[in-house]
GROMACS .gro file of C-alpha atoms in nm:
model
  350
    1MET     CA    1   0.960   1.156   3.485
    2ALA     CA    2   1.248   0.885   3.424
    3LYS     CA    3   1.442   0.972   3.091
    4MET     CA    4   1.346   0.646   2.866
    5TYR     CA    5   1.573   0.706   2.560
    6HIS     CA    6   1.891   0.883   2.484
    7LYS     CA    7   1.996   1.093   2.183
    8GLU     CA    8   2.213   0.872   1.925
    9LYS     CA    9   2.428   0.979   1.596
   10SER     CA   10   2.222   1.061   1.343
   11ILE     CA   11   2.222   0.912   1.022
   12PRO     CA   12   2.226   1.186   0.761
   13ILE     CA   13   2.025   1.125   0.425
   14LYS     CA   14   2.065   1.278   0.055
   15SER     CA   15   1.839   1.528   0.011
   16SER     CA   16   1.601   1.664   0.268
   17ALA     CA   17   1.202   1.516   0.428
   18SER     CA   18   0.876   1.620   0.245
   19ALA     CA   19   0.658   1.733   0.481
   20LEU     CA   20   0.417   1.398   0.420
   21TYR     CA   21   0.211   1.247   0.666
   22ASN     CA   22   0.410   0.916   0.739
   23ASN     CA   23   0.686   1.034   0.577
   24LEU     CA   24   1.002   0.704   0.745
   25SER     CA   25   1.043   0.334   0.721
   26VAL     CA   26   1.193   0.107   0.838
   27LEU     CA   27   1.291  -0.269   0.765
   28ARG     CA   28   1.491  -0.466   1.049
   29ILE     CA   29   1.774  -0.681   0.909
   30ALA     CA   30   1.857  -0.889   1.207
   31PRO     CA   31   2.092  -1.185   1.045
   32ARG     CA   32   2.285  -0.828   0.897
   33CYS     CA   33   2.273  -0.604   1.185
   34LEU     CA   34   2.142  -0.378   0.966
   35SER     CA   35   1.849  -0.159   0.924
   36TYR     CA   36   1.664  -0.003   0.621
   37PHE     CA   37   1.515   0.321   0.626
   38THR     CA   38   1.352   0.495   0.369
   39VAL     CA   39   1.251   0.928   0.366
   40VAL     CA   40   1.078   1.094   0.032
   41HIS     CA   41   1.182   1.455  -0.140
   42ALA     CA   42   0.923   1.529  -0.338
   43ASN     CA   43   1.056   1.277  -0.696
   44VAL     CA   44   1.309   1.096  -0.474
   45VAL     CA   45   1.281   0.797  -0.234
   46ASN     CA   46   1.651   0.851  -0.014
   47MET     CA   47   1.748   0.520   0.149
   48VAL     CA   48   2.026   0.430   0.354
   49SER     CA   49   2.121   0.083   0.512
   50ALA     CA   50   2.250   0.174   0.815
   51SER     CA   51   2.476  -0.053   1.069
   52TRP     CA   52   2.261  -0.083   1.390
   53ASP     CA   53   2.514   0.093   1.587
   54GLY     CA   54   2.476   0.403   1.294
   55LEU     CA   55   2.803   0.426   1.261
   56ASN     CA   56   2.821   0.267   0.833
   57TYR     CA   57   2.571   0.327   0.623
   58SER     CA   58   2.500   0.321   0.243
   59HIS     CA   59   2.243   0.561   0.028
   60ARG     CA   60   2.068   0.471  -0.277
   61GLN     CA   61   1.778   0.676  -0.397
   62LEU     CA   62   1.442   0.584  -0.601
   63GLN     CA   63   1.281   0.847  -0.823
   64SER     CA   64   0.961   0.860  -0.919
   65LYS     CA   65   0.873   0.577  -1.219
   66GLU     CA   66   0.615   0.566  -1.495
   67GLY     CA   67   0.633   0.234  -1.556
   68ASN     CA   68   1.028   0.185  -1.606
   69VAL     CA   69   1.111   0.538  -1.723
   70ALA     CA   70   1.219   0.801  -1.429
   71THR     CA   71   0.969   1.088  -1.394
   72SER     CA   72   1.079   1.454  -1.300
   73SER     CA   73   0.764   1.540  -1.238
   74SER     CA   74   0.560   1.308  -1.036
   75LEU     CA   75   0.540   1.406  -0.695
   76ILE     CA   76   0.599   1.084  -0.431
   77MET     CA   77   0.336   1.030  -0.147
   78GLN     CA   78   0.484   0.756   0.052
   79ALA     CA   79   0.786   0.453   0.079
   80ALA     CA   80   0.639   0.197   0.296
   81TRP     CA   81   0.814  -0.145   0.321
   82CYS     CA   82   0.581  -0.423   0.317
   83VAL     CA   83   0.687  -0.784   0.526
   84LEU     CA   84   0.469  -1.082   0.386
   85PRO     CA   85   0.596  -1.464   0.537
   86SER     CA   86   0.748  -1.539   0.216
   87ARG     CA   87   0.918  -1.186   0.111
   88ASP     CA   88   0.973  -0.782   0.161
   89LEU     CA   89   0.885  -0.575  -0.100
   90LEU     CA   90   0.923  -0.175  -0.093
   91VAL     CA   91   0.601  -0.020  -0.206
   92LEU     CA   92   0.626   0.347  -0.362
   93THR     CA   93   0.333   0.541  -0.433
   94SER     CA   94   0.321   0.908  -0.607
   95GLN     CA   95   0.051   1.081  -0.843
   96LYS     CA   96   0.090   0.824  -1.085
   97GLY     CA   97   0.127   0.496  -0.994
   98ILE     CA   98   0.216   0.203  -0.767
   99GLN     CA   99   0.579   0.089  -0.761
  100MET     CA  100   0.678  -0.215  -0.627
  101TYR     CA  101   1.048  -0.314  -0.511
  102GLU     CA  102   1.260  -0.612  -0.431
  103SER     CA  103   1.348  -0.505   0.001
  104ASP     CA  104   1.704  -0.319  -0.158
  105GLY     CA  105   1.544  -0.157  -0.405
  106SER     CA  106   1.789  -0.332  -0.691
  107ILE     CA  107   1.433  -0.418  -0.890
  108MET     CA  108   1.146  -0.274  -0.964
  109VAL     CA  109   0.901  -0.577  -0.994
  110TYR     CA  110   0.567  -0.404  -1.052
  111TRP     CA  111   0.383  -0.092  -1.187
  112HIS     CA  112   0.068  -0.018  -1.171
  113ALA     CA  113  -0.062   0.338  -1.346
  114LEU     CA  114  -0.331   0.526  -1.119
  115ASP     CA  115  -0.559   0.689  -1.419
  116THR     CA  116  -0.682   0.331  -1.513
  117LEU     CA  117  -0.807   0.246  -1.221
  118GLU     CA  118  -0.968   0.551  -1.066
  119THR     CA  119  -1.321   0.494  -1.335
  120PRO     CA  120  -1.463   0.138  -1.320
  121THR     CA  121  -1.412   0.075  -1.694
  122GLY     CA  122  -1.006   0.117  -1.704
  123GLN     CA  123  -0.981   0.289  -2.007
  124CYS     CA  124  -0.996   0.691  -1.819
  125THR     CA  125  -0.785   0.914  -2.023
  126LEU     CA  126  -0.660   1.221  -1.836
  127LEU     CA  127  -0.955   1.426  -1.909
  128CYS     CA  128  -1.137   1.220  -1.668
  129LEU     CA  129  -0.882   1.295  -1.426
  130ARG     CA  130  -0.908   1.634  -1.478
  131LYS     CA  131  -1.248   1.651  -1.426
  132ASP     CA  132  -1.276   1.787  -1.115
  133SER     CA  133  -0.991   1.986  -0.936
  134LYS     CA  134  -0.865   1.695  -0.693
  135ALA     CA  135  -0.567   1.560  -0.711
  136VAL     CA  136  -0.489   1.149  -0.819
  137PHE     CA  137  -0.246   0.986  -0.651
  138ALA     CA  138  -0.200   0.693  -0.414
  139ARG     CA  139  -0.146   0.702   0.013
  140GLY     CA  140  -0.152   0.414   0.262
  141ILE     CA  141   0.032   0.078   0.206
  142ALA     CA  142   0.013  -0.188   0.447
  143ALA     CA  143   0.058  -0.599   0.444
  144VAL     CA  144  -0.210  -0.774   0.518
  145ARG     CA  145  -0.176  -1.175   0.572
  146GLU     CA  146  -0.007  -1.420   0.409
  147LYS     CA  147  -0.049  -1.252   0.073
  148TYR     CA  148  -0.167  -0.946   0.044
  149ILE     CA  149  -0.069  -0.563  -0.034
  150CYS     CA  150  -0.380  -0.302   0.043
  151VAL     CA  151  -0.303   0.056  -0.106
  152GLY     CA  152  -0.532   0.404  -0.081
  153VAL     CA  153  -0.571   0.601  -0.320
  154SER     CA  154  -0.742   1.009  -0.331
  155SER     CA  155  -1.062   0.903  -0.514
  156GLY     CA  156  -1.112   0.658  -0.212
  157SER     CA  157  -1.115   0.334  -0.306
  158VAL     CA  158  -0.778   0.014  -0.150
  159LEU     CA  159  -0.678  -0.128  -0.385
  160VAL     CA  160  -0.607  -0.521  -0.252
  161PHE     CA  161  -0.321  -0.657  -0.461
  162ASP     CA  162  -0.248  -1.052  -0.452
  163ILE     CA  163   0.143  -1.081  -0.351
  164PRO     CA  164   0.291  -1.425  -0.539
  165ASN     CA  165   0.567  -1.621  -0.312
  166LYS     CA  166   0.811  -1.502  -0.550
  167GLY     CA  167   0.853  -1.312  -0.903
  168SER     CA  168   0.616  -1.033  -1.022
  169ASN     CA  169   0.314  -1.161  -1.108
  170ILE     CA  170   0.103  -0.929  -0.921
  171THR     CA  171  -0.255  -0.881  -0.960
  172LEU     CA  172  -0.492  -0.652  -0.871
  173SER     CA  173  -0.745  -0.835  -0.709
  174GLU     CA  174  -0.991  -0.651  -0.540
  175VAL     CA  175  -1.075  -0.264  -0.496
  176LEU     CA  176  -1.268  -0.173  -0.169
  177GLU     CA  177  -1.552   0.134  -0.215
  178GLU     CA  178  -1.642   0.179   0.156
  179HIS     CA  179  -1.444   0.559   0.143
  180LYS     CA  180  -1.595   0.877  -0.060
  181GLU     CA  181  -1.303   1.091   0.029
  182ALA     CA  182  -0.892   1.099   0.001
  183ILE     CA  183  -0.725   0.763   0.133
  184THR     CA  184  -0.448   0.933   0.485
  185ASP     CA  185  -0.321   0.615   0.592
  186ILE     CA  186  -0.371   0.267   0.584
  187ALA     CA  187  -0.301  -0.009   0.837
  188SER     CA  188  -0.283  -0.388   0.915
  189GLU     CA  189  -0.290  -0.612   1.211
  190CYS     CA  190   0.114  -0.600   1.381
  191SER     CA  191   0.064  -0.812   1.725
  192GLY     CA  192   0.098  -1.110   1.542
  193SER     CA  193  -0.216  -1.305   1.689
  194MET     CA  194  -0.461  -1.480   1.472
  195GLU     CA  195  -0.733  -1.431   1.718
  196CYS     CA  196  -0.789  -1.111   1.596
  197ILE     CA  197  -1.135  -1.088   1.303
  198ALA     CA  198  -0.963  -0.726   1.204
  199ASP     CA  199  -0.683  -0.699   1.036
  200LEU     CA  200  -0.663  -0.352   0.881
  201VAL     CA  201  -0.838  -0.042   0.915
  202SER     CA  202  -0.803   0.234   0.643
  203ALA     CA  203  -0.815   0.596   0.680
  204ASP     CA  204  -0.901   0.884   0.518
  205ASP     CA  205  -0.926   1.299   0.476
  206SER     CA  206  -1.262   1.303   0.661
  207GLY     CA  207  -1.163   1.136   0.945
  208LEU     CA  208  -1.353   0.771   0.855
  209LEU     CA  209  -1.204   0.478   0.943
  210CYS     CA  210  -1.343   0.119   0.813
  211VAL     CA  211  -1.266  -0.154   1.004
  212TRP     CA  212  -1.187  -0.437   0.769
  213LYS     CA  213  -1.173  -0.789   0.770
  214SER     CA  214  -0.855  -0.999   0.492
  215GLY     CA  215  -0.936  -1.294   0.275
  216GLU     CA  216  -1.064  -1.401  -0.062
  217ASP     CA  217  -1.305  -1.114  -0.058
  218PHE     CA  218  -1.225  -0.875   0.174
  219GLN     CA  219  -1.556  -0.827   0.476
  220LEU     CA  220  -1.636  -0.469   0.561
  221LEU     CA  221  -1.710  -0.532   0.960
  222ASN     CA  222  -1.773  -0.132   1.094
  223LYS     CA  223  -1.692   0.188   1.025
  224ILE     CA  224  -1.563   0.466   1.253
  225PRO     CA  225  -1.676   0.821   1.188
  226GLY     CA  226  -1.421   1.086   1.195
  227PHE     CA  227  -1.636   1.381   1.216
  228ASP     CA  228  -1.479   1.609   0.972
  229THR     CA  229  -1.164   1.575   1.119
  230SER     CA  230  -0.884   1.449   0.924
  231CYS     CA  231  -0.714   1.082   1.073
  232SER     CA  232  -0.348   1.134   0.896
  233SER     CA  233  -0.214   0.807   1.079
  234VAL     CA  234  -0.379   0.490   1.188
  235LYS     CA  235  -0.234   0.139   1.355
  236LEU     CA  236  -0.438  -0.138   1.452
  237TRP     CA  237  -0.309  -0.381   1.766
  238LYS     CA  238  -0.488  -0.697   1.940
  239GLY     CA  239  -0.757  -0.580   1.788
  240ILE     CA  240  -0.756  -0.194   1.932
  241VAL     CA  241  -0.800   0.084   1.613
  242ILE     CA  242  -0.522   0.370   1.711
  243ALA     CA  243  -0.568   0.705   1.511
  244GLY     CA  244  -0.381   0.994   1.517
  245TYR     CA  245  -0.586   1.351   1.414
  246GLY     CA  246  -0.543   1.680   1.270
  247THR     CA  247  -0.647   1.828   1.603
  248GLY     CA  248  -0.361   1.631   1.795
  249GLN     CA  249  -0.586   1.462   1.950
  250ILE     CA  250  -0.540   1.037   1.986
  251ARG     CA  251  -0.821   0.767   1.951
  252LEU     CA  252  -0.829   0.429   2.069
  253TYR     CA  253  -1.128   0.204   1.898
  254GLU     CA  254  -1.232  -0.117   1.914
  255GLY     CA  255  -1.234  -0.240   1.617
  256VAL     CA  256  -1.521  -0.461   1.528
  257THR     CA  257  -1.806  -0.255   1.751
  258GLY     CA  258  -1.638   0.114   1.722
  259ILE     CA  259  -1.666   0.092   2.096
  260LEU     CA  260  -1.450   0.481   2.209
  261HIS     CA  261  -1.186   0.335   2.460
  262ALA     CA  262  -0.957   0.679   2.493
  263GLU     CA  263  -0.863   1.048   2.396
  264VAL     CA  264  -0.591   1.128   2.429
  265ASN     CA  265  -0.502   1.559   2.378
  266ALA     CA  266  -0.145   1.414   2.260
  267HIS     CA  267  -0.023   1.749   2.102
  268ALA     CA  268  -0.092   2.055   2.012
  269ARG     CA  269  -0.102   2.052   1.671
  270TRP     CA  270  -0.161   1.828   1.398
  271ILE     CA  271  -0.075   1.419   1.382
  272TYR     CA  272   0.170   1.351   1.179
  273SER     CA  273   0.269   0.980   1.229
  274LEU     CA  274   0.169   0.640   1.516
  275ASP     CA  275   0.388   0.353   1.549
  276ILE     CA  276   0.303   0.057   1.808
  277ALA     CA  277   0.563  -0.197   1.904
  278PRO     CA  278   0.378  -0.495   1.892
  279PHE     CA  279   0.555  -0.674   2.163
  280THR     CA  280   0.493  -0.449   2.424
  281GLY     CA  281   0.271  -0.177   2.358
  282LEU     CA  282   0.444   0.116   2.357
  283LEU     CA  283   0.312   0.375   2.113
  284ILE     CA  284   0.486   0.689   1.995
  285SER     CA  285   0.319   0.975   1.793
  286ALA     CA  286   0.493   1.244   1.613
  287ALA     CA  287   0.320   1.584   1.516
  288ASP     CA  288   0.457   1.942   1.382
  289ASP     CA  289   0.483   2.057   1.714
  290SER     CA  290   0.842   1.981   1.724
  291TRP     CA  291   0.726   1.662   2.057
  292VAL     CA  292   0.756   1.298   1.974
  293ARG     CA  293   0.544   1.083   2.261
  294VAL     CA  294   0.628   0.772   2.380
  295TRP     CA  295   0.304   0.587   2.497
  296HIS     CA  296   0.205   0.217   2.649
  297LEU     CA  297  -0.126  -0.005   2.616
  298SER     CA  298  -0.229  -0.214   2.840
  299LEU     CA  299  -0.558  -0.396   2.772
  300THR     CA  300  -0.784  -0.589   3.021
  301PRO     CA  301  -0.950  -0.904   2.890
  302GLU     CA  302  -1.170  -0.925   3.173
  303THR     CA  303  -1.274  -0.624   3.186
  304ASN     CA  304  -1.222  -0.552   2.808
  305SER     CA  305  -1.054  -0.202   2.845
  306VAL     CA  306  -0.774  -0.077   2.732
  307GLU     CA  307  -0.583   0.250   2.930
  308ILE     CA  308  -0.279   0.460   2.758
  309GLU     CA  309  -0.031   0.576   2.938
  310HIS     CA  310   0.216   0.875   2.908
  311MET     CA  311   0.605   0.751   2.966
  312TYR     CA  312   0.850   0.968   2.757
  313ASN     CA  313   0.845   1.339   2.543
  314GLU     CA  314   1.131   1.464   2.296
  315CYS     CA  315   1.101   1.814   2.135
  316VAL     CA  316   1.255   1.844   1.811
  317THR     CA  317   1.362   2.221   1.842
  318ASP     CA  318   1.187   2.424   1.531
  319THR     CA  319   1.076   2.150   1.340
  320GLN     CA  320   0.803   1.958   1.164
  321ILE     CA  321   0.788   1.649   1.273
  322CYS     CA  322   0.743   1.351   0.991
  323GLY     CA  323   0.783   1.059   1.032
  324ALA     CA  324   0.849   0.888   1.389
  325LYS     CA  325   0.884   0.523   1.308
  326PHE     CA  326   1.005   0.226   1.618
  327CYS     CA  327   1.360   0.036   1.512
  328ASP     CA  328   1.214  -0.288   1.628
  329GLY     CA  329   0.927  -0.437   1.819
  330ASP     CA  330   1.005  -0.391   2.168
  331GLY     CA  331   1.056  -0.040   2.126
  332TYR     CA  332   1.396  -0.045   2.219
  333ALA     CA  333   1.507   0.271   1.950
  334PHE     CA  334   1.326   0.475   1.766
  335ALA     CA  335   1.416   0.701   1.417
  336VAL     CA  336   1.259   1.082   1.326
  337THR     CA  337   1.231   1.267   1.070
  338GLY     CA  338   1.149   1.629   1.018
  339TYR     CA  339   1.073   1.866   0.739
  340ASP     CA  340   1.365   2.014   0.528
  341LEU     CA  341   1.593   1.802   0.808
  342SER     CA  342   1.878   1.594   0.525
  343GLU     CA  343   1.882   1.365   0.908
  344ILE     CA  344   1.762   1.075   1.107
  345ILE     CA  345   1.776   1.103   1.419
  346ARG     CA  346   1.775   0.797   1.576
  347TYR     CA  347   1.701   0.741   2.020
  348THR     CA  348   1.787   0.433   2.273
  349GLN     CA  349   1.622   0.358   2.523
  350ALA     CA  350   1.887   0.439   2.869
   0.00000   0.00000   0.00000
């Protein structure tokens, strides 16, 4: 197999990566030749602003907050940038709630508490939240179309936030109630095609996938069963749902019909992260078997078929990989994080 990528200089982070699904987010700032990275460690988000050559970087750390007050006890579950046409926001999810920041992490523009949310009345006390043994948290973040950010919660709900072009007048516009298990990941259509009917997919701990069409009222298009195998990471590309599972398998589904196009035994252990380069169809998968693999997806519209081809392997020795993201839309470079690693490992095409 021809070597596609070579390792670049790693970028240090202030504290190591927690063993969380999808524990890496990347935002490319092309006018300044910078990339922003986030990696979660316990109740802190490590933010790094790095030049594209990785030689110059600066650090910022964000703490879990309840309102404007930092709280040391609330674990952060995920941090991800949401890119909308009018603005970019950094979204943090934790055991306490949902925080939204300006893209550089400098100003928190919105806070949403979970304990007002997981009961229909909105008047829940801690007693309500603790009536069973399930932990309360938010996880799964995606920007959808022009003005929505969707966030999953442990009850199985998907919260839809309406984002204004500027300012902090963010509102909870809808709650989607199709999942019965905790949300694991959410993804939106990334190919830029306005022709795709399905533009959002949500996944949960049972492996159930819900496929949606966004709008003033979100419409459920399809439910794809998971056969009680947790789906830890999901992507949506040209109407195709790409799902990674605890079994190490990747499955490709037609979003609207639920037809299974391909199933690949991609990893020996739990898949922690998937990402897709929308312009080229390159797919990256990473698991706690220490392997990162790059695949290529191709669609044949005439036959309505999808093919997946294995392109590249990289072993990060003795590392439980918990995050892998492309750094650009072409898949020219990607970055990797691993449990207990205090660095972001970068690769570029040879």
